[in-house]
mmCIF file of C-alpha atoms in Angstrom:
data_model
loop_
_atom_site.group_PDB
_atom_site.id
_atom_site.type_symbol
_atom_site.label_atom_id
_atom_site.label_comp_id
_atom_site.label_asym_id
_atom_site.label_seq_id
_atom_site.Cartn_x
_atom_site.Cartn_y
_atom_site.Cartn_z
ATOM 1 C CA MET Z 868 -197.018 -7.960 28.730
ATOM 2 C CA ALA Z 869 -193.371 -8.926 28.521
ATOM 3 C CA ILE Z 870 -191.570 -8.299 25.220
ATOM 4 C CA SER Z 871 -189.634 -11.486 24.547
ATOM 5 C CA GLY Z 872 -186.831 -12.871 22.399
ATOM 6 C CA GLN Z 873 -183.602 -14.886 22.571
ATOM 7 C CA THR Z 874 -180.017 -13.982 23.547
ATOM 8 C CA ASP Z 875 -176.864 -16.044 22.990
ATOM 9 C CA THR Z 876 -175.485 -17.385 26.264
ATOM 10 C CA ALA Z 877 -172.022 -16.272 25.111
ATOM 11 C CA ALA Z 878 -173.255 -12.657 25.131
ATOM 12 C CA LEU Z 879 -174.393 -13.041 28.746
ATOM 13 C CA VAL Z 880 -171.032 -14.560 29.705
ATOM 14 C CA ALA Z 881 -169.273 -11.583 28.124
ATOM 15 C CA MET Z 882 -171.566 -9.135 29.943
ATOM 16 C CA LEU Z 883 -170.815 -10.796 33.301
ATOM 17 C CA ASN Z 884 -167.075 -10.831 32.606
ATOM 18 C CA GLU Z 885 -167.144 -7.051 32.203
ATOM 19 C CA ARG Z 886 -168.626 -6.455 35.666
ATOM 20 C CA ALA Z 887 -166.459 -6.172 38.745
ATOM 21 C CA ALA Z 888 -169.143 -7.728 40.981
ATOM 22 C CA VAL Z 889 -172.795 -8.805 40.866
ATOM 23 C CA ASN Z 890 -175.405 -9.775 43.465
ATOM 24 C CA VAL Z 891 -176.110 -13.518 43.424
ATOM 25 C CA ARG Z 892 -178.515 -15.922 45.098
ATOM 26 C CA LEU Z 893 -177.620 -19.593 44.712
ATOM 27 C CA ALA Z 894 -179.675 -22.691 45.514
ATOM 28 C CA LEU Z 895 -177.348 -25.717 45.701
ATOM 29 C CA LEU Z 896 -177.822 -29.448 46.171
ATOM 30 C CA ALA Z 897 -175.261 -31.760 47.792
ATOM 31 C CA ASP Z 898 -173.573 -34.001 45.193
ATOM 32 C CA ALA Z 899 -170.726 -36.200 46.540
ATOM 33 C CA GLN Z 900 -167.950 -33.776 47.592
ATOM 34 C CA GLN Z 901 -169.416 -30.950 45.508
ATOM 35 C CA TRP Z 902 -172.484 -28.760 45.375
ATOM 36 C CA ARG Z 903 -174.620 -28.928 42.237
ATOM 37 C CA LEU Z 904 -176.306 -25.717 41.106
ATOM 38 C CA HIS Z 905 -180.096 -25.975 41.138
ATOM 39 C CA HIS Z 906 -180.899 -22.297 40.569
ATOM 40 C CA GLY Z 907 -178.865 -19.131 40.240
ATOM 41 C CA HIS Z 908 -180.406 -15.644 40.443
ATOM 42 C CA VAL Z 909 -178.124 -12.785 39.346
ATOM 43 C CA THR Z 910 -178.887 -9.056 39.650
ATOM 44 C CA LEU Z 911 -176.762 -6.762 37.480
ATOM 45 C CA ASP Z 912 -177.077 -3.767 39.772
ATOM 46 C CA ASP Z 913 -174.055 -1.663 40.688
ATOM 47 C CA ASP Z 914 -176.048 0.540 43.070
ATOM 48 C CA THR Z 915 -177.605 -2.027 45.418
ATOM 49 C CA SER Z 916 -175.623 -3.704 48.172
ATOM 50 C CA VAL Z 917 -176.466 -7.209 49.289
ATOM 51 C CA LYS Z 918 -177.097 -8.481 52.797
ATOM 52 C CA GLU Z 919 -175.311 -11.814 52.823
ATOM 53 C CA ARG Z 920 -177.284 -14.897 53.860
ATOM 54 C CA ALA Z 921 -176.243 -18.532 54.235
ATOM 55 C CA TRP Z 922 -178.623 -21.416 54.961
ATOM 56 C CA ARG Z 923 -176.850 -24.760 55.019
ATOM 57 C CA TYR Z 924 -178.325 -28.240 55.446
ATOM 58 C CA SER Z 925 -176.990 -31.745 54.855
ATOM 59 C CA THR Z 926 -178.577 -31.972 51.391
ATOM 60 C CA ALA Z 927 -178.973 -28.333 50.326
ATOM 61 C CA CYS Z 928 -177.397 -24.918 50.668
ATOM 62 C CA PHE Z 929 -178.710 -21.436 49.924
ATOM 63 C CA ARG Z 930 -176.307 -18.504 49.592
ATOM 64 C CA GLU Z 931 -176.867 -14.813 48.926
ATOM 65 C CA LEU Z 932 -173.697 -12.817 48.385
ATOM 66 C CA ARG Z 933 -171.769 -10.523 46.061
ATOM 67 C CA LEU Z 934 -169.380 -12.295 43.689
ATOM 68 C CA PRO Z 935 -166.898 -11.163 41.039
ATOM 69 C CA GLY Z 936 -168.542 -11.004 37.626
ATOM 70 C CA PRO Z 937 -165.927 -13.382 36.057
ATOM 71 C CA THR Z 938 -166.679 -16.019 38.736
ATOM 72 C CA VAL Z 939 -170.389 -15.988 37.857
ATOM 73 C CA ALA Z 940 -169.521 -15.956 34.138
ATOM 74 C CA ALA Z 941 -167.474 -19.128 34.650
ATOM 75 C CA LEU Z 942 -170.380 -20.818 36.462
ATOM 76 C CA LEU Z 943 -172.663 -19.826 33.598
ATOM 77 C CA ARG Z 944 -170.214 -21.429 31.137
ATOM 78 C CA GLY Z 945 -170.423 -24.630 33.173
ATOM 79 C CA ASP Z 946 -166.985 -24.385 34.837
ATOM 80 C CA GLU Z 947 -166.518 -25.556 38.424
ATOM 81 C CA GLN Z 948 -165.889 -22.667 40.822
ATOM 82 C CA ASP Z 949 -164.972 -22.193 44.468
ATOM 83 C CA VAL Z 950 -167.691 -20.054 46.078
ATOM 84 C CA HIS Z 951 -166.568 -19.141 49.606
ATOM 85 C CA GLY Z 952 -165.264 -22.650 50.267
ATOM 86 C CA LEU Z 953 -167.991 -24.522 48.359
ATOM 87 C CA GLN Z 954 -167.055 -26.368 45.167
ATOM 88 C CA VAL Z 955 -169.994 -25.505 42.882
ATOM 89 C CA VAL Z 956 -170.625 -27.321 39.589
ATOM 90 C CA SER Z 957 -173.248 -26.877 36.907
ATOM 91 C CA PRO Z 958 -175.628 -29.838 36.464
ATOM 92 C CA SER Z 959 -175.169 -29.900 32.657
ATOM 93 C CA PRO Z 960 -173.546 -27.985 29.783
ATOM 94 C CA PRO Z 961 -175.153 -24.539 29.405
ATOM 95 C CA ALA Z 962 -177.858 -23.964 26.827
ATOM 96 C CA SER Z 963 -176.785 -22.034 23.727
ATOM 97 C CA SER Z 964 -179.346 -19.279 24.259
ATOM 98 C CA ALA Z 965 -181.420 -17.623 26.960
ATOM 99 C CA SER Z 966 -185.038 -16.525 26.841
ATOM 100 C CA THR Z 967 -185.125 -12.735 27.031
ATOM 101 C CA TYR Z 968 -187.929 -10.610 28.478
ATOM 102 C CA ARG Z 969 -188.128 -6.832 28.657
ATOM 103 C CA LEU Z 970 -190.702 -5.795 31.241
ATOM 104 C CA ARG Z 971 -192.290 -2.469 32.097
ATOM 105 C CA GLY Z 972 -192.380 -1.085 35.631
ATOM 106 C CA GLN Z 973 -194.792 -2.718 38.116
ATOM 107 C CA GLU Z 974 -195.072 -5.814 35.904
ATOM 108 C CA GLU Z 975 -195.033 -9.091 37.811
ATOM 109 C CA TRP Z 976 -193.010 -11.867 36.255
ATOM 110 C CA ASP Z 977 -192.461 -15.100 38.170
ATOM 111 C CA ARG Z 978 -193.361 -13.448 41.500
ATOM 112 C CA VAL Z 979 -191.043 -10.449 41.044
ATOM 113 C CA THR Z 980 -192.280 -6.850 40.679
ATOM 114 C CA THR Z 981 -190.160 -3.685 40.589
ATOM 115 C CA PRO Z 982 -191.164 0.000 40.216
ATOM 116 C CA TRP Z 983 -188.801 0.419 37.261
ATOM 117 C CA PRO Z 984 -188.547 -1.575 34.007
ATOM 118 C CA ARG Z 985 -186.066 -4.416 33.743
ATOM 119 C CA THR Z 986 -184.667 -6.977 31.325
ATOM 120 C CA GLU Z 987 -184.572 -10.623 32.402
ATOM 121 C CA TRP Z 988 -182.791 -13.598 30.893
ATOM 122 C CA THR Z 989 -183.672 -17.167 31.864
ATOM 123 C CA ILE Z 990 -181.866 -20.403 31.009
ATOM 124 C CA SER Z 991 -183.800 -23.618 31.526
ATOM 125 C CA ARG Z 992 -182.514 -26.590 33.468
ATOM 126 C CA ASP Z 993 -182.049 -29.887 31.628
ATOM 127 C CA THR Z 994 -185.185 -31.974 32.214
ATOM 128 C CA ASN Z 995 -183.008 -35.031 32.950
ATOM 129 C CA THR Z 996 -181.273 -33.318 35.872
ATOM 130 C CA PRO Z 997 -182.055 -35.065 39.194
ATOM 131 C CA GLN Z 998 -184.597 -33.110 41.220
ATOM 132 C CA PRO Z 999 -184.335 -32.252 44.935
ATOM 133 C CA GLY Z 1000 -185.897 -34.628 47.416
ATOM 134 C CA HIS Z 1001 -188.785 -33.948 49.754
ATOM 135 C CA ASP Z 1002 -186.974 -34.448 53.063
ATOM 136 C CA LEU Z 1003 -187.235 -32.027 55.959
ATOM 137 C CA LEU Z 1004 -184.500 -29.400 55.925
ATOM 138 C CA VAL Z 1005 -182.994 -28.856 59.395
ATOM 139 C CA GLY Z 1006 -179.628 -27.175 59.881
ATOM 140 C CA ASP Z 1007 -177.914 -23.785 59.887
ATOM 141 C CA GLY Z 1008 -180.960 -21.860 58.718
ATOM 142 C CA PRO Z 1009 -184.740 -21.858 59.130
ATOM 143 C CA SER Z 1010 -186.354 -25.296 59.075
ATOM 144 C CA PHE Z 1011 -188.566 -26.272 56.128
ATOM 145 C CA LEU Z 1012 -190.789 -29.154 55.147
ATOM 146 C CA ASN Z 1013 -188.913 -29.613 51.861
ATOM 147 C CA PHE Z 1014 -186.551 -28.001 49.367
ATOM 148 C CA ASP Z 1015 -189.300 -26.239 47.362
ATOM 149 C CA GLN Z 1016 -190.555 -24.428 50.452
ATOM 150 C CA ALA Z 1017 -187.029 -23.328 51.314
ATOM 151 C CA LEU Z 1018 -186.405 -22.117 47.757
ATOM 152 C CA SER Z 1019 -189.591 -20.039 47.687
ATOM 153 C CA ALA Z 1020 -188.811 -18.489 51.087
ATOM 154 C CA PHE Z 1021 -185.198 -17.770 50.110
ATOM 155 C CA LEU Z 1022 -185.987 -16.170 46.751
ATOM 156 C CA HIS Z 1023 -189.310 -14.457 47.453
ATOM 157 C CA GLN Z 1024 -189.932 -14.497 51.223
ATOM 158 C CA ARG Z 1025 -193.306 -16.027 50.342
ATOM 159 C CA PRO Z 1026 -194.945 -19.448 50.886
ATOM 160 C CA ASN Z 1027 -194.309 -22.161 48.356
ATOM 161 C CA ASP Z 1028 -196.482 -22.416 45.268
ATOM 162 C CA SER Z 1029 -196.146 -24.106 41.885
ATOM 163 C CA SER Z 1030 -193.663 -21.507 40.574
ATOM 164 C CA ALA Z 1031 -191.107 -22.367 43.260
ATOM 165 C CA GLY Z 1032 -190.168 -25.564 41.437
ATOM 166 C CA ARG Z 1033 -189.683 -23.790 38.136
ATOM 167 C CA ALA Z 1034 -187.342 -25.121 35.482
ATOM 168 C CA ASP Z 1035 -184.964 -22.122 35.413
ATOM 169 C CA LEU Z 1036 -181.318 -22.957 36.044
ATOM 170 C CA TRP Z 1037 -180.346 -19.287 35.722
ATOM 171 C CA ARG Z 1038 -182.220 -16.038 35.996
ATOM 172 C CA ILE Z 1039 -180.332 -12.810 35.271
ATOM 173 C CA VAL Z 1040 -181.984 -9.442 35.948
ATOM 174 C CA LEU Z 1041 -180.871 -6.037 34.663
ATOM 175 C CA PRO Z 1042 -182.737 -3.085 36.269
ATOM 176 C CA GLN Z 1043 -183.348 -0.217 33.827
ATOM 177 C CA ARG Z 1044 -183.720 3.006 35.770
ATOM 178 C CA ALA Z 1045 -183.301 5.561 32.984
ATOM 179 C CA GLY Z 1046 -186.936 6.541 33.457
ATOM 180 C CA TRP Z 1047 -190.146 5.067 34.821
ATOM 181 C CA LEU Z 1048 -193.750 5.897 35.662
ATOM 182 C CA GLU Z 1049 -193.953 6.020 39.434
ATOM 183 C CA GLN Z 1050 -197.695 6.690 39.689
ATOM 184 C CA ILE Z 1051 -200.608 7.410 37.347
ATOM 185 C CA THR Z 1052 -203.808 8.994 38.660
ATOM 186 C CA ILE Z 1053 -206.884 8.822 36.418
ATOM 187 C CA GLY Z 1054 -209.770 11.180 37.077
ATOM 188 C CA PRO Z 1055 -212.905 11.851 35.041
ATOM 189 C CA ASP Z 1056 -211.216 14.644 33.028
ATOM 190 C CA LEU Z 1057 -207.502 14.517 33.916
ATOM 191 C CA LEU Z 1058 -204.648 11.987 33.813
ATOM 192 C CA THR Z 1059 -201.641 12.808 35.991
ATOM 193 C CA ALA Z 1060 -198.340 10.929 35.773
ATOM 194 C CA VAL Z 1061 -195.447 11.095 38.239
ATOM 195 C CA VAL Z 1062 -192.187 10.439 36.369
ATOM 196 C CA ASP Z 1063 -188.898 9.456 37.960
ATOM 197 C CA GLY Z 1064 -185.586 8.287 36.577
ATOM 198 C CA GLU Z 1065 -181.851 8.745 36.288
ATOM 199 C CA VAL Z 1066 -181.493 9.694 32.591
ATOM 200 C CA LEU Z 1067 -184.548 11.659 31.429
ATOM 201 C CA ASP Z 1068 -182.856 14.048 28.974
ATOM 202 C CA GLY Z 1069 -184.805 14.125 25.723
ATOM 203 C CA ALA Z 1070 -187.643 11.947 27.069
ATOM 204 C CA VAL Z 1071 -191.254 12.434 25.967
ATOM 205 C CA LEU Z 1072 -194.459 11.370 27.713
ATOM 206 C CA GLU Z 1073 -197.102 10.307 25.185
ATOM 207 C CA LEU Z 1074 -200.772 9.458 25.710
ATOM 208 C CA SER Z 1075 -202.253 7.800 22.630
ATOM 209 C CA TRP Z 1076 -205.616 6.289 21.699
ATOM 210 C CA ALA Z 1077 -207.380 5.184 18.524
ATOM 211 C CA ALA Z 1078 -208.414 8.700 17.471
ATOM 212 C CA GLY Z 1079 -205.248 10.619 18.354
ATOM 213 C CA ASN Z 1080 -202.449 11.318 20.820
ATOM 214 C CA GLN Z 1081 -200.911 13.989 23.054
ATOM 215 C CA ASN Z 1082 -197.192 14.532 23.718
ATOM 216 C CA HIS Z 1083 -195.591 16.156 26.746
ATOM 217 C CA PRO Z 1084 -191.814 16.882 26.807
ATOM 218 C CA VAL Z 1085 -190.163 15.647 30.004
ATOM 219 C CA ASP Z 1086 -187.598 18.003 31.492
ATOM 220 C CA GLY Z 1087 -186.814 15.917 34.575
ATOM 221 C CA ALA Z 1088 -188.455 13.976 37.362
ATOM 222 C CA GLY Z 1089 -191.809 15.443 38.308
ATOM 223 C CA THR Z 1090 -195.566 15.479 37.686
ATOM 224 C CA TYR Z 1091 -197.121 15.804 34.211
ATOM 225 C CA SER Z 1092 -200.814 16.069 33.292
ATOM 226 C CA PHE Z 1093 -203.067 15.371 30.299
ATOM 227 C CA GLN Z 1094 -206.536 16.874 29.947
ATOM 228 C CA LEU Z 1095 -209.272 14.307 29.267
ATOM 229 C CA PRO Z 1096 -212.281 16.331 28.064
ATOM 230 C CA HIS Z 1097 -214.132 13.123 27.140
ATOM 231 C CA GLY Z 1098 -212.639 10.882 29.824
ATOM 232 C CA LEU Z 1099 -209.987 8.222 29.295
ATOM 233 C CA ALA Z 1100 -210.502 6.557 25.919
ATOM 234 C CA HIS Z 1101 -210.733 2.789 25.676
ATOM 235 C CA ASP Z 1102 -207.384 1.161 24.732
ATOM 236 C CA SER Z 1103 -205.348 4.219 25.742
ATOM 237 C CA LEU Z 1104 -201.571 3.833 26.037
ATOM 238 C CA LEU Z 1105 -199.319 6.000 28.220
ATOM 239 C CA MET Z 1106 -195.668 5.755 27.176
ATOM 240 C CA LEU Z 1107 -192.456 7.311 28.438
ATOM 241 C CA ARG Z 1108 -190.000 7.184 25.540
ATOM 242 C CA ARG Z 1109 -186.859 8.647 24.076
ATOM 243 C CA GLU Z 1110 -186.956 8.841 20.272
ATOM 244 C CA HIS Z 1111 -187.814 5.313 19.117
ATOM 245 C CA GLN Z 1112 -187.021 3.534 22.397
ATOM 246 C CA TRP Z 1113 -189.568 3.081 25.180
ATOM 247 C CA LEU Z 1114 -188.493 3.576 28.788
ATOM 248 C CA ASP Z 1115 -191.756 2.620 30.529
ATOM 249 C CA TRP Z 1116 -195.456 2.346 29.703
ATOM 250 C CA ARG Z 1117 -198.964 1.508 30.955
ATOM 251 C CA SER Z 1118 -201.957 0.474 28.863
ATOM 252 C CA PHE Z 1119 -205.627 0.846 29.786
ATOM 253 C CA PRO Z 1120 -207.672 -1.634 27.738
ATOM 254 C CA ALA Z 1121 -209.755 -2.282 30.871
ATOM 255 C CA PRO Z 1122 -209.004 -2.818 34.557
ATOM 256 C CA THR Z 1123 -207.025 -5.996 35.125
ATOM 257 C CA TYR Z 1124 -209.451 -8.865 35.577
ATOM 258 C CA GLY Z 1125 -209.152 -10.376 39.014
ATOM 259 C CA ARG Z 1126 -205.362 -10.280 39.156
ATOM 260 C CA ALA Z 1127 -203.153 -8.287 41.497
ATOM 261 C CA ARG Z 1128 -203.934 -4.633 40.940
ATOM 262 C CA ASP Z 1129 -201.189 -2.371 39.593
ATOM 263 C CA ALA Z 1130 -200.086 -0.343 42.614
ATOM 264 C CA SER Z 1131 -198.885 2.491 40.364
ATOM 265 C CA VAL Z 1132 -202.345 3.213 38.862
ATOM 266 C CA VAL Z 1133 -204.890 5.095 40.984
ATOM 267 C CA TRP Z 1134 -208.461 5.552 39.785
ATOM 268 C CA GLU Z 1135 -209.476 8.804 41.419
ATOM 269 C CA GLN Z 1136 -213.132 8.071 40.697
ATOM 270 C CA PRO Z 1137 -214.070 4.402 40.255
ATOM 271 C CA GLY Z 1138 -216.949 5.143 37.876
ATOM 272 C CA PRO Z 1139 -214.748 5.351 34.748
ATOM 273 C CA GLU Z 1140 -213.003 2.155 35.858
ATOM 274 C CA LEU Z 1141 -216.338 0.322 35.972
ATOM 275 C CA ASP Z 1142 -217.279 1.682 32.531
ATOM 276 C CA LEU Z 1143 -214.044 0.269 31.096
ATOM 277 C CA LEU Z 1144 -214.626 -3.046 32.820
ATOM 278 C CA LEU Z 1145 -218.085 -3.313 31.277
ATOM 279 C CA SER Z 1146 -217.050 -2.073 27.830
ATOM 280 C CA ASN Z 1147 -216.184 -5.569 26.558
ATOM 281 C CA GLY Z 1148 -219.310 -7.190 28.039
ATOM 282 C CA GLU Z 1149 -219.586 -10.507 29.822
ATOM 283 C CA GLY Z 1150 -217.043 -13.064 28.696
ATOM 284 C CA GLN Z 1151 -214.088 -15.178 29.692
ATOM 285 C CA HIS Z 1152 -213.195 -12.932 32.636
ATOM 286 C CA LEU Z 1153 -216.392 -11.113 33.574
ATOM 287 C CA GLU Z 1154 -219.813 -12.135 34.888
ATOM 288 C CA CYS Z 1155 -222.609 -9.845 36.115
ATOM 289 C CA LYS Z 1156 -225.316 -10.468 38.709
ATOM 290 C CA ARG Z 1157 -228.216 -8.131 39.448
ATOM 291 C CA GLU Z 1158 -228.146 -9.000 43.173
ATOM 292 C CA VAL Z 1159 -226.557 -11.412 45.601
ATOM 293 C CA PRO Z 1160 -227.899 -14.679 44.175
ATOM 294 C CA GLU Z 1161 -230.009 -17.343 45.851
ATOM 295 C CA GLY Z 1162 -230.731 -21.010 45.058
ATOM 296 C CA GLU Z 1163 -229.522 -22.296 41.677
ATOM 297 C CA SER Z 1164 -228.206 -18.857 40.731
ATOM 298 C CA ARG Z 1165 -225.980 -18.933 43.814
ATOM 299 C CA LYS Z 1166 -224.559 -22.310 42.778
ATOM 300 C CA LYS Z 1167 -223.796 -20.947 39.305
ATOM 301 C CA MET Z 1168 -221.934 -17.980 40.765
ATOM 302 C CA LEU Z 1169 -219.858 -20.152 43.102
ATOM 303 C CA LYS Z 1170 -218.975 -22.492 40.226
ATOM 304 C CA THR Z 1171 -217.769 -19.415 38.340
ATOM 305 C CA VAL Z 1172 -215.612 -18.368 41.315
ATOM 306 C CA ALA Z 1173 -214.000 -21.833 41.236
ATOM 307 C CA ALA Z 1174 -213.507 -21.600 37.453
ATOM 308 C CA PHE Z 1175 -211.900 -18.145 37.637
ATOM 309 C CA ALA Z 1176 -209.514 -19.309 40.381
ATOM 310 C CA SER Z 1177 -208.654 -22.494 38.454
ATOM 311 C CA GLN Z 1178 -207.663 -20.488 35.381
ATOM 312 C CA ASP Z 1179 -206.320 -16.939 35.111
ATOM 313 C CA GLY Z 1180 -208.832 -15.005 37.192
ATOM 314 C CA GLY Z 1181 -211.957 -12.963 36.634
ATOM 315 C CA THR Z 1182 -214.422 -10.530 38.148
ATOM 316 C CA ILE Z 1183 -218.045 -10.975 39.225
ATOM 317 C CA LEU Z 1184 -220.035 -7.743 39.506
ATOM 318 C CA ILE Z 1185 -223.106 -7.783 41.765
ATOM 319 C CA GLY Z 1186 -225.432 -4.883 41.042
ATOM 320 C CA VAL Z 1187 -225.185 -5.031 37.237
ATOM 321 C CA GLY Z 1188 -227.974 -6.451 35.066
ATOM 322 C CA ASP Z 1189 -227.688 -8.806 32.091
ATOM 323 C CA ASP Z 1190 -227.957 -5.757 29.843
ATOM 324 C CA LEU Z 1191 -224.765 -4.380 31.522
ATOM 325 C CA GLN Z 1192 -226.726 -1.510 33.063
ATOM 326 C CA THR Z 1193 -225.675 -0.594 36.590
ATOM 327 C CA VAL Z 1194 -228.644 -1.064 38.923
ATOM 328 C CA GLY Z 1195 -226.649 -1.106 42.146
ATOM 329 C CA LEU Z 1196 -227.283 -3.085 45.286
ATOM 330 C CA PRO Z 1197 -230.877 -2.833 46.575
ATOM 331 C CA GLU Z 1198 -231.714 0.475 48.247
ATOM 332 C CA GLY Z 1199 -231.418 0.245 51.991
ATOM 333 C CA ALA Z 1200 -229.276 -2.888 51.763
ATOM 334 C CA ASN Z 1201 -226.615 -3.305 54.419
ATOM 335 C CA VAL Z 1202 -223.481 -3.473 52.235
ATOM 336 C CA ASP Z 1203 -221.311 -4.924 55.014
ATOM 337 C CA LYS Z 1204 -223.872 -7.662 55.591
ATOM 338 C CA GLN Z 1205 -223.964 -8.481 51.862
ATOM 339 C CA GLU Z 1206 -220.167 -8.680 51.783
ATOM 340 C CA LEU Z 1207 -220.178 -11.082 54.737
ATOM 341 C CA GLN Z 1208 -222.850 -13.148 52.984
ATOM 342 C CA VAL Z 1209 -220.645 -13.494 49.891
ATOM 343 C CA VAL Z 1210 -217.580 -14.345 52.002
ATOM 344 C CA GLY Z 1211 -219.538 -17.074 53.778
ATOM 345 C CA MET Z 1212 -220.834 -18.526 50.519
ATOM 346 C CA ILE Z 1213 -217.333 -18.788 49.060
ATOM 347 C CA ARG Z 1214 -215.841 -20.153 52.287
ATOM 348 C CA ASP Z 1215 -218.474 -22.890 52.549
ATOM 349 C CA SER Z 1216 -218.513 -23.978 48.901
ATOM 350 C CA VAL Z 1217 -215.112 -23.486 47.195
ATOM 351 C CA GLU Z 1218 -212.060 -25.548 48.164
ATOM 352 C CA PRO Z 1219 -209.307 -24.807 48.846
ATOM 353 C CA ALA Z 1220 -209.937 -21.165 49.771
ATOM 354 C CA PRO Z 1221 -209.596 -19.236 46.489
ATOM 355 C CA PRO Z 1222 -207.538 -16.033 46.147
ATOM 356 C CA TYR Z 1223 -209.995 -13.132 45.831
ATOM 357 C CA GLU Z 1224 -210.812 -9.621 47.028
ATOM 358 C CA LEU Z 1225 -214.154 -7.896 47.613
ATOM 359 C CA ARG Z 1226 -214.478 -4.265 46.612
ATOM 360 C CA VAL Z 1227 -217.406 -1.823 46.622
ATOM 361 C CA ILE Z 1228 -217.468 0.513 43.592
ATOM 362 C CA ASP Z 1229 -219.577 3.668 43.662
ATOM 363 C CA HIS Z 1230 -221.030 4.473 40.251
ATOM 364 C CA ASP Z 1231 -223.511 7.293 39.610
ATOM 365 C CA GLY Z 1232 -224.779 7.044 43.178
ATOM 366 C CA ARG Z 1233 -225.163 3.261 43.027
ATOM 367 C CA LYS Z 1234 -223.009 0.696 44.790
ATOM 368 C CA VAL Z 1235 -221.653 -2.326 42.928
ATOM 369 C CA LEU Z 1236 -219.968 -5.224 44.728
ATOM 370 C CA ALA Z 1237 -216.963 -6.586 42.821
ATOM 371 C CA ILE Z 1238 -215.569 -10.077 43.539
ATOM 372 C CA GLU Z 1239 -212.089 -10.010 42.010
ATOM 373 C CA VAL Z 1240 -210.763 -13.569 41.769
ATOM 374 C CA SER Z 1241 -207.072 -14.158 41.018
ATOM 375 C CA GLY Z 1242 -205.787 -17.176 39.139
ATOM 376 C CA GLY Z 1243 -204.485 -19.556 41.788
ATOM 377 C CA GLY Z 1244 -202.188 -21.768 39.691
ATOM 378 C CA GLN Z 1245 -204.135 -24.950 40.553
ATOM 379 C CA MET Z 1246 -207.625 -26.451 40.425
ATOM 380 C CA TYR Z 1247 -210.332 -25.229 42.815
ATOM 381 C CA ALA Z 1248 -213.433 -27.306 43.477
ATOM 382 C CA TYR Z 1249 -217.057 -26.334 43.961
ATOM 383 C CA ARG Z 1250 -218.231 -28.445 46.881
ATOM 384 C CA ASP Z 1251 -221.831 -29.659 46.677
ATOM 385 C CA GLY Z 1252 -222.303 -31.738 49.808
ATOM 386 C CA GLN Z 1253 -219.743 -34.556 49.615
ATOM 387 C CA ARG Z 1254 -219.207 -34.102 45.880
ATOM 388 C CA ALA Z 1255 -216.317 -31.982 44.570
ATOM 389 C CA GLU Z 1256 -216.812 -30.611 41.045
ATOM 390 C CA PHE Z 1257 -214.278 -28.779 38.896
ATOM 391 C CA TYR Z 1258 -215.165 -26.049 36.411
ATOM 392 C CA VAL Z 1259 -213.503 -23.893 33.758
ATOM 393 C CA ARG Z 1260 -214.568 -20.805 31.885
ATOM 394 C CA VAL Z 1261 -215.292 -21.050 28.149
ATOM 395 C CA GLY Z 1262 -216.193 -17.612 26.835
ATOM 396 C CA PRO Z 1263 -219.102 -16.281 28.916
ATOM 397 C CA ASN Z 1264 -220.024 -19.787 30.159
ATOM 398 C CA THR Z 1265 -218.885 -21.840 33.148
ATOM 399 C CA VAL Z 1266 -218.669 -25.535 32.230
ATOM 400 C CA LEU Z 1267 -217.503 -28.761 33.853
ATOM 401 C CA ALA Z 1268 -213.750 -29.265 33.431
ATOM 402 C CA ARG Z 1269 -212.580 -32.157 31.271
ATOM 403 C CA HIS Z 1270 -210.346 -34.880 32.681
ATOM 404 C CA HIS Z 1271 -207.191 -33.547 31.020
ATOM 405 C CA GLU Z 1272 -207.887 -30.029 32.344
ATOM 406 C CA ILE Z 1273 -208.292 -31.360 35.883
ATOM 407 C CA ALA Z 1274 -205.122 -33.469 35.578
ATOM 408 C CA SER Z 1275 -203.145 -30.497 34.257
ATOM 409 C CA GLY Z 1276 -204.369 -28.338 37.150
ATOM 410 C CA PHE Z 1277 -203.299 -30.885 39.735
ATOM 411 C CA ARG Z 1278 -199.847 -31.215 38.146
ATOM 412 C CA GLN Z 1279 -199.410 -27.477 38.833
ATOM 413 C CA ALA Z 1280 -200.820 -27.599 42.375
ATOM 414 C CA PRO Z 1281 -198.532 -26.733 45.290
ATOM 415 C CA THR Z 1282 -197.317 -29.544 47.528
ATOM 416 C CA GLY Z 1283 -199.844 -30.448 50.175
ATOM 417 C CA THR Z 1284 -203.014 -29.446 48.257
ATOM 418 C CA THR Z 1285 -205.916 -31.680 49.266
ATOM 419 C CA PHE Z 1286 -209.677 -31.797 48.747
#
């Protein structure tokens, strides 16, 4: 989870003024003889060069380049600046403060993930600022259906979704490469961490849990291990720190429910992972089925898939009883065939296609099928014939969504979503 706070905009201006150059991505809108800033993304990274890009259309322009720090500081103050022949103006006076987030390595925040920790500052755009139109963009750059699609492709090289039209006027990123956890491998009786970084002198690697902790001095980049005689304890925390300041960390309350899996954490044996997943029981993000359901039970499961996707994700485990005991898929069952059966059920009954992954977990010689559903940032419908129904998760129950929940979901939906 991001650690958040506030920073005076004047402090950010001063920080930019002190830098010879910074990497910048600008999204601009045509405004009379000028270009109005719609979004500015600044990376305070002296070590990374930038490959310049320029997409220019009659109503919009996207530029990626390296600029002097004082030039970007002036833009942040709201002063008009010449940016390689473009007269760029701010749409409104700058806000007095910026939202501040300090993120660990491998933490996704607004579609960005880095191996190392980072600090991000965001300044919101005035809500009264005119928004970009929805005209086709054709010009000196790739063609797009509209501005939002171009912005998402330019910033993230990914298709448009609801976050592309975010309200950030500025986003400033400071990579923090003093030290980070490159990879963590969790086995039944051993945790191994690969540490990397540029300033690791005096760092300590600490594994802590409710009943105690272990410390391991770090003498440079390399591999460090912790014995786990009783396995990984629930709510364990692995932290790389120097005195009272953390450099990077990972927590293990349970595997992440249905969201993108942390690429830096490897479960050497999936059994302990399943135990952690089941430790909190069925609830907001977890539902268990003894076998691939039929009839009314199938409908209930598919409604839950739609609910998970409409909110912030969840996992359905097939091969686990109501008492949370692992029974596994039926003996002799063709696992591939059961996976295809689940894929077909979801394809035929949930619209639009929800974001999910199927995974087979081996546990004590039994196979469990996990349906890991990610939150899709919009509403997903369970289709029953010609009728589309919308559901949400309330604790361990899947219930019909209320009108305001459906309306809120559609306000977040990407352009072009239909049912």
